[in-house]
Short mmCIF file of C-alpha atoms in Angstrom, two decimals:
data_model
loop_
_atom_site.label_atom_id
_atom_site.label_comp_id
_atom_site.label_asym_id
_atom_site.label_seq_id
_atom_site.Cartn_x
_atom_site.Cartn_y
_atom_site.Cartn_z
CA MET M 1 129.95 27.48 47.87
CA LEU M 2 131.91 29.39 50.50
CA LYS M 3 131.39 32.58 48.62
CA THR M 4 127.70 31.95 48.52
CA CYS M 5 127.56 31.32 52.30
CA GLY M 6 129.57 34.47 53.02
CA LYS M 7 127.22 36.61 50.99
CA ARG M 8 124.23 35.16 52.79
CA PHE M 9 125.85 35.77 56.20
CA LEU M 10 126.65 39.39 55.34
CA LEU M 11 123.13 40.01 54.13
CA SER M 12 121.68 38.58 57.33
CA ILE M 13 123.85 40.87 59.46
CA VAL M 14 122.84 43.94 57.45
CA GLY M 15 119.22 42.90 57.60
CA ALA M 16 119.32 42.59 61.39
CA THR M 17 121.27 45.80 61.98
CA PHE M 18 119.10 48.09 59.88
CA PRO M 19 115.83 47.64 61.92
CA CYS M 20 117.80 48.23 65.11
CA LEU M 21 119.13 51.49 63.75
CA VAL M 22 115.66 52.56 62.73
CA VAL M 23 114.28 51.80 66.22
CA LEU M 24 117.09 53.75 67.87
CA PHE M 25 116.51 56.72 65.58
CA VAL M 26 112.77 56.84 66.28
CA ALA M 27 113.39 56.59 70.04
CA GLN M 28 115.82 59.52 69.82
CA LEU M 29 113.22 61.68 68.09
CA GLN M 30 110.54 60.86 70.71
CA GLN M 31 112.86 61.75 73.58
CA ARG M 32 113.64 65.15 72.06
CA SER M 33 109.95 65.77 71.53
CA GLN M 34 109.19 64.99 75.20
CA VAL M 35 111.90 67.35 76.41
CA GLU M 36 110.42 70.19 74.38
CA VAL M 37 106.82 69.46 75.37
CA VAL M 38 107.15 68.73 79.12
CA PRO M 39 106.76 72.03 81.10
CA ASN M 40 109.01 73.09 83.90
CA GLY M 41 108.08 72.73 87.56
CA ARG M 42 106.56 76.20 87.78
CA GLU M 43 104.24 75.51 84.86
CA VAL M 44 103.15 72.24 86.42
CA GLY M 45 102.31 74.08 89.63
CA MET M 46 100.44 76.75 87.70
CA ARG M 47 98.33 74.18 85.89
CA SER M 48 97.45 72.57 89.23
CA LEU M 49 96.43 75.94 90.59
CA GLN M 50 94.47 76.67 87.44
CA SER M 51 92.48 73.51 88.01
CA PHE M 52 91.50 74.83 91.45
CA GLU M 53 90.61 78.16 89.89
CA ASN M 54 88.42 76.48 87.30
CA LEU M 55 86.63 74.68 90.14
CA ALA M 56 86.08 77.97 91.95
CA GLU M 57 84.81 79.63 88.78
CA SER M 58 82.24 76.90 88.39
CA HIS M 59 80.76 78.15 91.72
CA ASN M 60 80.98 81.81 90.73
CA THR M 61 83.49 82.69 93.42
CA GLN M 62 85.89 84.98 91.60
CA GLU M 63 87.85 87.13 94.05
CA PRO M 64 89.78 90.38 93.55
CA HIS M 65 93.60 90.39 93.63
CA LEU M 66 95.29 91.06 96.93
CA SER M 67 98.76 89.70 95.99
CA GLN M 68 100.94 90.14 92.92
CA PRO M 69 102.22 87.13 90.94
CA ASP M 70 105.80 86.69 89.89
CA PRO M 71 106.53 89.36 87.20
CA GLN M 72 108.50 86.95 85.00
CA GLN M 73 105.79 84.37 85.22
CA GLN M 74 103.06 86.94 84.57
CA ALA M 75 104.88 88.14 81.49
CA SER M 76 105.21 84.61 80.16
CA ASN M 77 101.66 83.59 80.98
CA PRO M 78 99.40 86.38 82.36
CA GLU M 79 96.30 84.18 82.55
CA GLN M 80 98.07 81.67 84.76
CA GLY M 81 99.36 84.52 86.97
CA LYS M 82 95.83 85.77 87.39
CA GLY M 83 94.66 82.31 88.46
CA PHE M 84 97.49 82.02 90.98
CA SER M 85 96.56 85.36 92.63
CA ALA M 86 92.83 84.71 92.69
CA TYR M 87 93.23 81.26 94.20
CA PHE M 88 95.44 82.36 97.07
CA THR M 89 93.32 85.46 97.63
CA LYS M 90 90.32 83.19 98.12
CA LEU M 91 92.21 80.96 100.56
CA THR M 92 93.47 83.96 102.55
CA ARG M 93 90.04 85.54 102.83
CA GLU M 94 88.37 82.32 103.95
CA ARG M 95 91.07 81.77 106.57
CA ARG M 96 90.65 85.30 107.94
CA GLU M 97 86.88 84.90 108.15
CA ALA M 98 87.28 81.60 110.01
CA GLU M 99 89.75 83.15 112.47
CA LYS M 100 87.43 86.11 113.03
CA THR M 101 84.51 83.80 113.86
CA GLU M 102 86.63 81.73 116.26
CA SER M 103 87.96 84.80 118.08
CA ASN M 104 84.49 86.36 118.40
CA PRO M 105 81.88 83.61 118.79
CA GLU M 106 79.24 86.11 119.95
CA SER M 107 79.20 87.72 116.52
CA ALA M 108 78.01 84.44 115.05
CA THR M 109 75.22 83.96 117.59
CA GLU M 110 74.21 87.55 118.33
CA LYS M 111 70.54 88.05 117.56
CA PRO M 112 69.02 91.26 116.29
CA HIS M 113 66.60 93.18 118.48
CA MET M 114 62.99 92.02 118.33
CA GLU M 115 61.71 95.61 118.23
CA ASP M 116 63.08 99.08 117.75
CA ILE M 117 61.58 100.98 120.68
CA THR M 118 62.27 104.41 122.14
CA PRO M 119 61.83 105.85 125.66
CA ASN M 120 58.43 107.13 124.55
CA ASP M 121 57.23 103.51 124.33
CA ILE M 122 57.80 103.00 128.07
CA PHE M 123 55.55 104.03 130.96
CA ILE M 124 57.64 104.32 134.14
CA ALA M 125 55.65 104.42 137.38
CA VAL M 126 57.45 105.67 140.50
CA LYS M 127 55.73 104.79 143.76
CA THR M 128 56.35 107.19 146.66
CA THR M 129 54.70 108.83 149.64
CA LYS M 130 54.42 112.50 150.48
CA LYS M 131 56.81 112.39 153.41
CA PHE M 132 59.58 111.28 151.03
CA HIS M 133 59.04 113.98 148.40
CA GLN M 134 62.06 115.93 149.57
CA ALA M 135 64.13 113.20 151.15
CA ARG M 136 63.98 110.84 148.15
CA LEU M 137 62.00 112.26 145.24
CA GLU M 138 64.05 115.45 144.84
CA LEU M 139 67.13 113.32 144.16
CA LEU M 140 65.38 111.42 141.39
CA LEU M 141 63.98 114.60 139.85
CA ASP M 142 67.48 116.08 139.73
CA THR M 143 69.05 112.98 138.21
CA TRP M 144 67.43 110.38 135.96
CA ILE M 145 63.87 111.79 135.89
CA SER M 146 65.21 115.12 134.61
CA ARG M 147 66.06 113.38 131.34
CA ASN M 148 62.89 111.27 131.19
CA VAL M 149 60.07 113.52 132.36
CA GLN M 150 57.72 112.56 129.53
CA GLN M 151 58.05 108.86 130.28
CA THR M 152 57.83 109.06 134.09
CA TYR M 153 54.71 109.22 136.28
CA ILE M 154 54.94 109.69 140.04
CA PHE M 155 52.25 108.03 142.17
CA THR M 156 51.96 109.49 145.64
CA ASP M 157 49.41 109.89 148.41
CA GLY M 158 49.19 113.67 148.87
CA GLU M 159 49.02 116.95 146.99
CA ASP M 160 52.29 118.77 146.30
CA GLU M 161 52.17 122.03 144.33
CA GLU M 162 55.95 122.16 143.93
CA LEU M 163 55.95 118.71 142.44
CA LYS M 164 53.19 119.67 140.00
CA LYS M 165 55.24 122.68 138.90
CA ARG M 166 58.11 120.40 137.95
CA ILE M 167 56.29 117.56 136.20
CA GLY M 168 52.71 118.77 135.77
CA SER M 169 50.06 116.11 135.28
CA HIS M 170 52.66 113.37 135.66
CA ALA M 171 52.33 113.87 139.44
CA ILE M 172 49.37 111.67 140.36
CA ASN M 173 47.71 111.72 143.76
CA THR M 174 46.27 108.24 144.25
CA ASN M 175 44.32 109.28 147.38
CA CYS M 176 45.56 106.06 148.93
CA SER M 177 46.66 105.77 152.54
CA ALA M 178 50.15 106.97 153.40
CA ALA M 179 50.70 103.88 155.54
CA HIS M 180 53.21 101.30 154.37
CA SER M 181 50.66 98.52 154.56
CA ARG M 182 49.85 95.89 151.95
CA GLN M 183 46.45 97.52 151.41
CA ALA M 184 47.95 100.97 150.80
CA LEU M 185 50.65 99.58 148.52
CA SER M 186 48.09 97.60 146.52
CA CYS M 187 45.90 100.70 146.28
CA LYS M 188 48.72 102.62 144.58
CA MET M 189 49.58 99.72 142.29
CA ALA M 190 45.95 99.54 141.17
CA VAL M 191 46.10 103.20 140.12
CA GLU M 192 49.44 102.64 138.38
CA TYR M 193 47.99 99.80 136.35
CA ASP M 194 44.90 101.72 135.28
CA LYS M 195 46.93 104.79 134.26
CA TYR M 196 49.25 102.62 132.24
CA ILE M 197 46.40 100.97 130.35
CA GLU M 198 45.06 104.42 129.54
CA SER M 199 48.43 105.44 128.09
CA GLY M 200 48.47 102.64 125.53
CA LYS M 201 52.28 102.43 125.68
CA LYS M 202 54.16 99.25 124.86
CA TRP M 203 55.73 98.67 128.26
CA PHE M 204 54.79 99.21 131.90
CA CYS M 205 57.73 99.51 134.31
CA HIS M 206 57.37 100.00 138.05
CA VAL M 207 60.10 101.32 140.36
CA ASP M 208 60.30 102.71 143.90
CA ASP M 209 61.45 106.13 145.05
CA ASP M 210 64.87 104.73 146.01
CA ASN M 211 65.68 103.49 142.50
CA TYR M 212 67.89 105.04 139.84
CA VAL M 213 66.75 104.10 136.31
CA ASN M 214 69.19 103.92 133.41
CA MET M 215 66.85 104.56 130.49
CA ARG M 216 69.42 103.69 127.84
CA THR M 217 69.93 100.20 129.22
CA LEU M 218 66.22 99.75 129.87
CA VAL M 219 65.38 100.51 126.24
CA LYS M 220 68.10 98.12 125.07
CA LEU M 221 66.81 95.35 127.34
CA LEU M 222 63.15 95.69 126.36
CA SER M 223 64.08 95.81 122.67
CA ASN M 224 64.89 92.12 122.94
CA TYR M 225 61.26 91.21 123.58
CA PRO M 226 58.05 91.75 121.58
CA HIS M 227 55.63 93.91 123.55
CA THR M 228 52.65 92.03 122.14
CA GLN M 229 53.70 88.78 123.81
CA ASP M 230 53.64 87.77 127.49
CA ILE M 231 56.75 89.28 129.06
CA TYR M 232 57.30 89.75 132.80
CA ILE M 233 60.87 90.69 133.62
CA GLY M 234 62.57 91.64 136.88
CA LYS M 235 64.52 90.23 139.80
CA PRO M 236 63.19 88.14 142.69
CA SER M 237 64.26 89.00 146.22
CA LEU M 238 63.83 85.41 147.42
CA ASP M 239 65.82 82.31 146.53
CA ARG M 240 62.67 80.22 146.21
CA PRO M 241 59.04 80.71 145.13
CA ILE M 242 56.87 82.44 147.71
CA GLU M 243 54.23 80.26 149.35
CA ALA M 244 50.77 81.69 149.97
CA THR M 245 47.21 80.65 150.66
CA GLU M 246 44.58 81.49 148.08
CA ARG M 247 41.11 82.13 149.50
CA LEU M 248 38.43 80.69 147.23
CA GLY M 249 35.35 81.69 149.26
CA ASP M 250 33.05 79.75 151.58
CA ASN M 251 36.02 79.15 153.85
CA LEU M 252 37.76 77.22 151.09
CA MET M 253 41.51 77.74 150.63
CA ARG M 254 44.34 76.20 148.70
CA PRO M 255 48.15 76.62 148.81
CA VAL M 256 49.87 78.37 145.92
CA ASN M 257 53.50 79.15 145.21
CA PHE M 258 54.99 81.39 142.56
CA TRP M 259 57.92 83.65 141.74
CA PHE M 260 57.57 87.42 141.81
CA ALA M 261 59.86 90.31 140.89
CA THR M 262 60.44 92.57 143.87
CA GLY M 263 59.15 96.10 143.45
CA GLY M 264 62.23 97.36 145.27
CA ALA M 265 64.35 96.53 142.22
CA GLY M 266 61.73 97.37 139.64
CA PHE M 267 60.03 95.21 137.03
CA CYS M 268 58.51 95.54 133.56
CA ILE M 269 55.42 94.05 131.93
CA SER M 270 54.62 93.98 128.22
CA HIS M 271 51.41 95.54 126.90
CA GLY M 272 50.14 92.18 125.68
CA LEU M 273 50.50 90.63 129.13
CA ALA M 274 49.08 93.69 130.91
CA LEU M 275 45.89 93.40 128.89
CA LYS M 276 45.50 89.76 129.93
CA MET M 277 45.81 90.83 133.58
CA SER M 278 42.77 93.09 133.32
CA PRO M 279 40.15 90.76 134.92
CA TRP M 280 42.27 90.57 138.08
CA ALA M 281 43.94 94.00 138.01
CA SER M 282 41.76 96.71 136.47
CA GLY M 283 39.52 99.00 138.46
CA GLY M 284 39.04 97.66 141.96
CA HIS M 285 39.92 94.11 140.97
CA PHE M 286 43.59 94.45 141.90
CA MET M 287 42.85 95.13 145.55
CA ASN M 288 40.35 92.25 145.64
CA THR M 289 42.99 89.95 144.15
CA ALA M 290 45.54 91.12 146.72
CA GLU M 291 43.11 90.27 149.50
CA LYS M 292 42.70 86.74 148.17
CA ILE M 293 46.34 85.98 148.95
CA ARG M 294 46.88 88.76 151.55
CA LEU M 295 50.26 89.78 150.18
CA PRO M 296 51.70 93.17 149.07
CA ASP M 297 51.44 94.69 145.61
CA ASP M 298 54.52 93.20 143.95
CA CYS M 299 53.59 89.74 145.23
CA THR M 300 50.08 90.18 143.84
CA ILE M 301 51.53 91.07 140.42
CA GLY M 302 53.54 87.83 140.49
CA TYR M 303 50.48 85.87 141.61
CA ILE M 304 48.34 87.12 138.72
CA ILE M 305 51.06 86.54 136.12
CA GLU M 306 52.60 83.26 137.28
CA SER M 307 49.86 81.49 139.22
CA VAL M 308 46.74 82.64 137.37
CA LEU M 309 47.98 83.28 133.83
CA GLY M 310 50.83 80.74 133.87
CA VAL M 311 53.47 83.15 132.55
CA LYS M 312 56.96 82.67 133.95
CA LEU M 313 59.10 85.48 135.33
CA ILE M 314 62.14 86.33 133.24
CA ARG M 315 64.96 86.99 135.68
CA SER M 316 67.37 89.82 135.04
CA ASN M 317 70.39 90.66 137.16
CA GLN M 318 70.34 94.18 135.73
CA PHE M 319 67.71 95.19 138.32
CA HIS M 320 68.89 95.99 141.86
CA SER M 321 67.20 96.67 145.20
CA HIS M 322 68.40 97.70 148.65
CA LEU M 323 67.79 94.11 149.74
CA GLU M 324 71.04 93.01 148.10
CA ASN M 325 74.65 93.99 148.67
CA LEU M 326 75.02 96.85 146.21
CA GLN M 327 78.76 97.19 146.84
CA GLN M 328 79.23 94.07 144.74
CA VAL M 329 78.19 95.97 141.61
CA PRO M 330 81.51 97.12 140.05
CA LYS M 331 81.87 100.63 138.70
CA SER M 332 82.94 99.25 135.33
CA GLU M 333 79.52 97.57 134.99
CA LEU M 334 77.31 100.47 136.11
CA HIS M 335 76.38 101.49 132.59
CA LYS M 336 74.96 97.99 131.98
CA GLN M 337 72.50 98.10 134.90
CA VAL M 338 68.81 98.96 134.49
CA THR M 339 68.12 100.01 138.08
CA LEU M 340 70.19 100.79 141.17
CA SER M 341 69.17 101.46 144.74
CA TYR M 342 70.45 102.45 148.18
CA GLY M 343 69.48 101.97 151.82
CA MET M 344 70.54 99.68 154.64
CA PHE M 345 71.82 96.13 154.29
CA GLU M 346 72.68 94.04 157.35
CA ASN M 347 72.58 97.20 159.50
CA LYS M 348 75.14 98.93 157.28
CA ARG M 349 74.90 101.69 154.70
CA ASN M 350 74.20 100.02 151.39
CA ALA M 351 75.08 101.87 148.19
CA ILE M 352 77.24 101.58 145.12
CA ASN M 353 80.91 101.64 146.08
CA MET M 354 82.55 104.08 143.69
CA LYS M 355 84.78 107.10 143.54
CA GLY M 356 82.74 109.69 141.74
CA ALA M 357 82.08 113.35 141.20
CA PHE M 358 80.90 113.85 144.78
CA PRO M 359 82.12 112.60 148.16
CA VAL M 360 79.98 110.18 150.13
CA GLU M 361 78.99 112.94 152.57
CA GLU M 362 77.39 114.97 149.77
CA ASP M 363 76.11 111.98 147.84
CA PRO M 364 75.34 109.08 150.23
CA SER M 365 73.11 107.30 147.70
CA ARG M 366 75.83 107.71 145.01
CA PHE M 367 73.06 108.56 142.53
CA LYS M 368 74.58 111.94 141.69
CA SER M 369 77.96 110.36 141.01
CA VAL M 370 76.36 107.62 138.92
CA HIS M 371 74.40 110.21 136.96
CA CYS M 372 77.52 112.26 136.23
CA LEU M 373 79.28 109.10 135.12
CA LEU M 374 76.49 108.28 132.66
CA TYR M 375 75.71 111.88 131.67
CA PRO M 376 78.83 114.01 132.17
CA ASP M 377 77.20 116.85 130.21
CA THR M 378 74.75 117.50 133.08
CA PRO M 379 75.14 121.21 134.04
CA TRP M 380 75.69 120.62 137.75
CA CYS M 381 78.26 117.85 137.22
CA PRO M 382 81.94 118.76 137.69
CA SER M 383 83.98 119.24 134.55
CA TYR M 384 85.61 115.86 135.10
CA VAL M 385 84.58 112.68 136.83
CA VAL M 386 87.17 110.61 138.68
#
């Protein structure tokens, strides 16, 4: 009986041990299999990057290579190396574009020009009087008008054969009074307006005989506006709208107030707006309109545009008159200005403060020095400009 119990006990031990050995053997095989199958850290990283690449490919954003992958890695798995390079190339390019936009916000908001115009699209009217033909007009003819003869028309009040020799039919005798009265000024403006309408050009710009016009900047400025729309651009000389009395007839009057661009700094009007002004400006209507408010020519222009037509003045600090302190215009900004002027301001000489090609004694207006700064290839300019 003891023998029988011993055999049974031995069999039970063997029976229990054998399954355990089998389990241990299977576990050993699985562990070896996992060691062979699990990739190293680099491969795990590459698969993660490949998943990003696959996402990018789904949006068709493949990028060229700008960096080289690890040679050993590329040799072992070239496709994964390609994904690594493309992914980081994409990240680098996007980061650079973001930094470029942040450092230059104007590039993101800069708008293209509304129109591509040339100087030939602009009609520049210069108002003068015969007694200033030599004192003022000669300076303009030698400087900015010399480069813009075909675009410039001079409106005066007397015949001048020398002037006709220089600019031909662009010298226009208005037959208006030589007096500096509101009636005489409005008479000349009426002729300016009619001549402009006849020209059919896109823009009408008025300046005085003490203005320097930078045509390059003027073209650039007007290119931002469509000439077929209502555009009235210039600089007011007052810090508030002018107040006037409009005469309606039969002793009836009413107060009006409006902004106007001073003629001493110059102003420009689009062709579309100029046509709308015709009932109050063409022929003899301009002088009649001026009499209704009894104000000078530039005020009458503002009255027609702002008060009658309801078009607002677009202010531009690129226009300058002798009524402002011109010494505050820095030399570094001269090329950005549309018009400049000279004269007296608070009983002192008022002109651009700059060291230029000519001393103040030879060039009190500083127009010659400004011209040589903008156009150093002018024959009479010195070989260098300080």
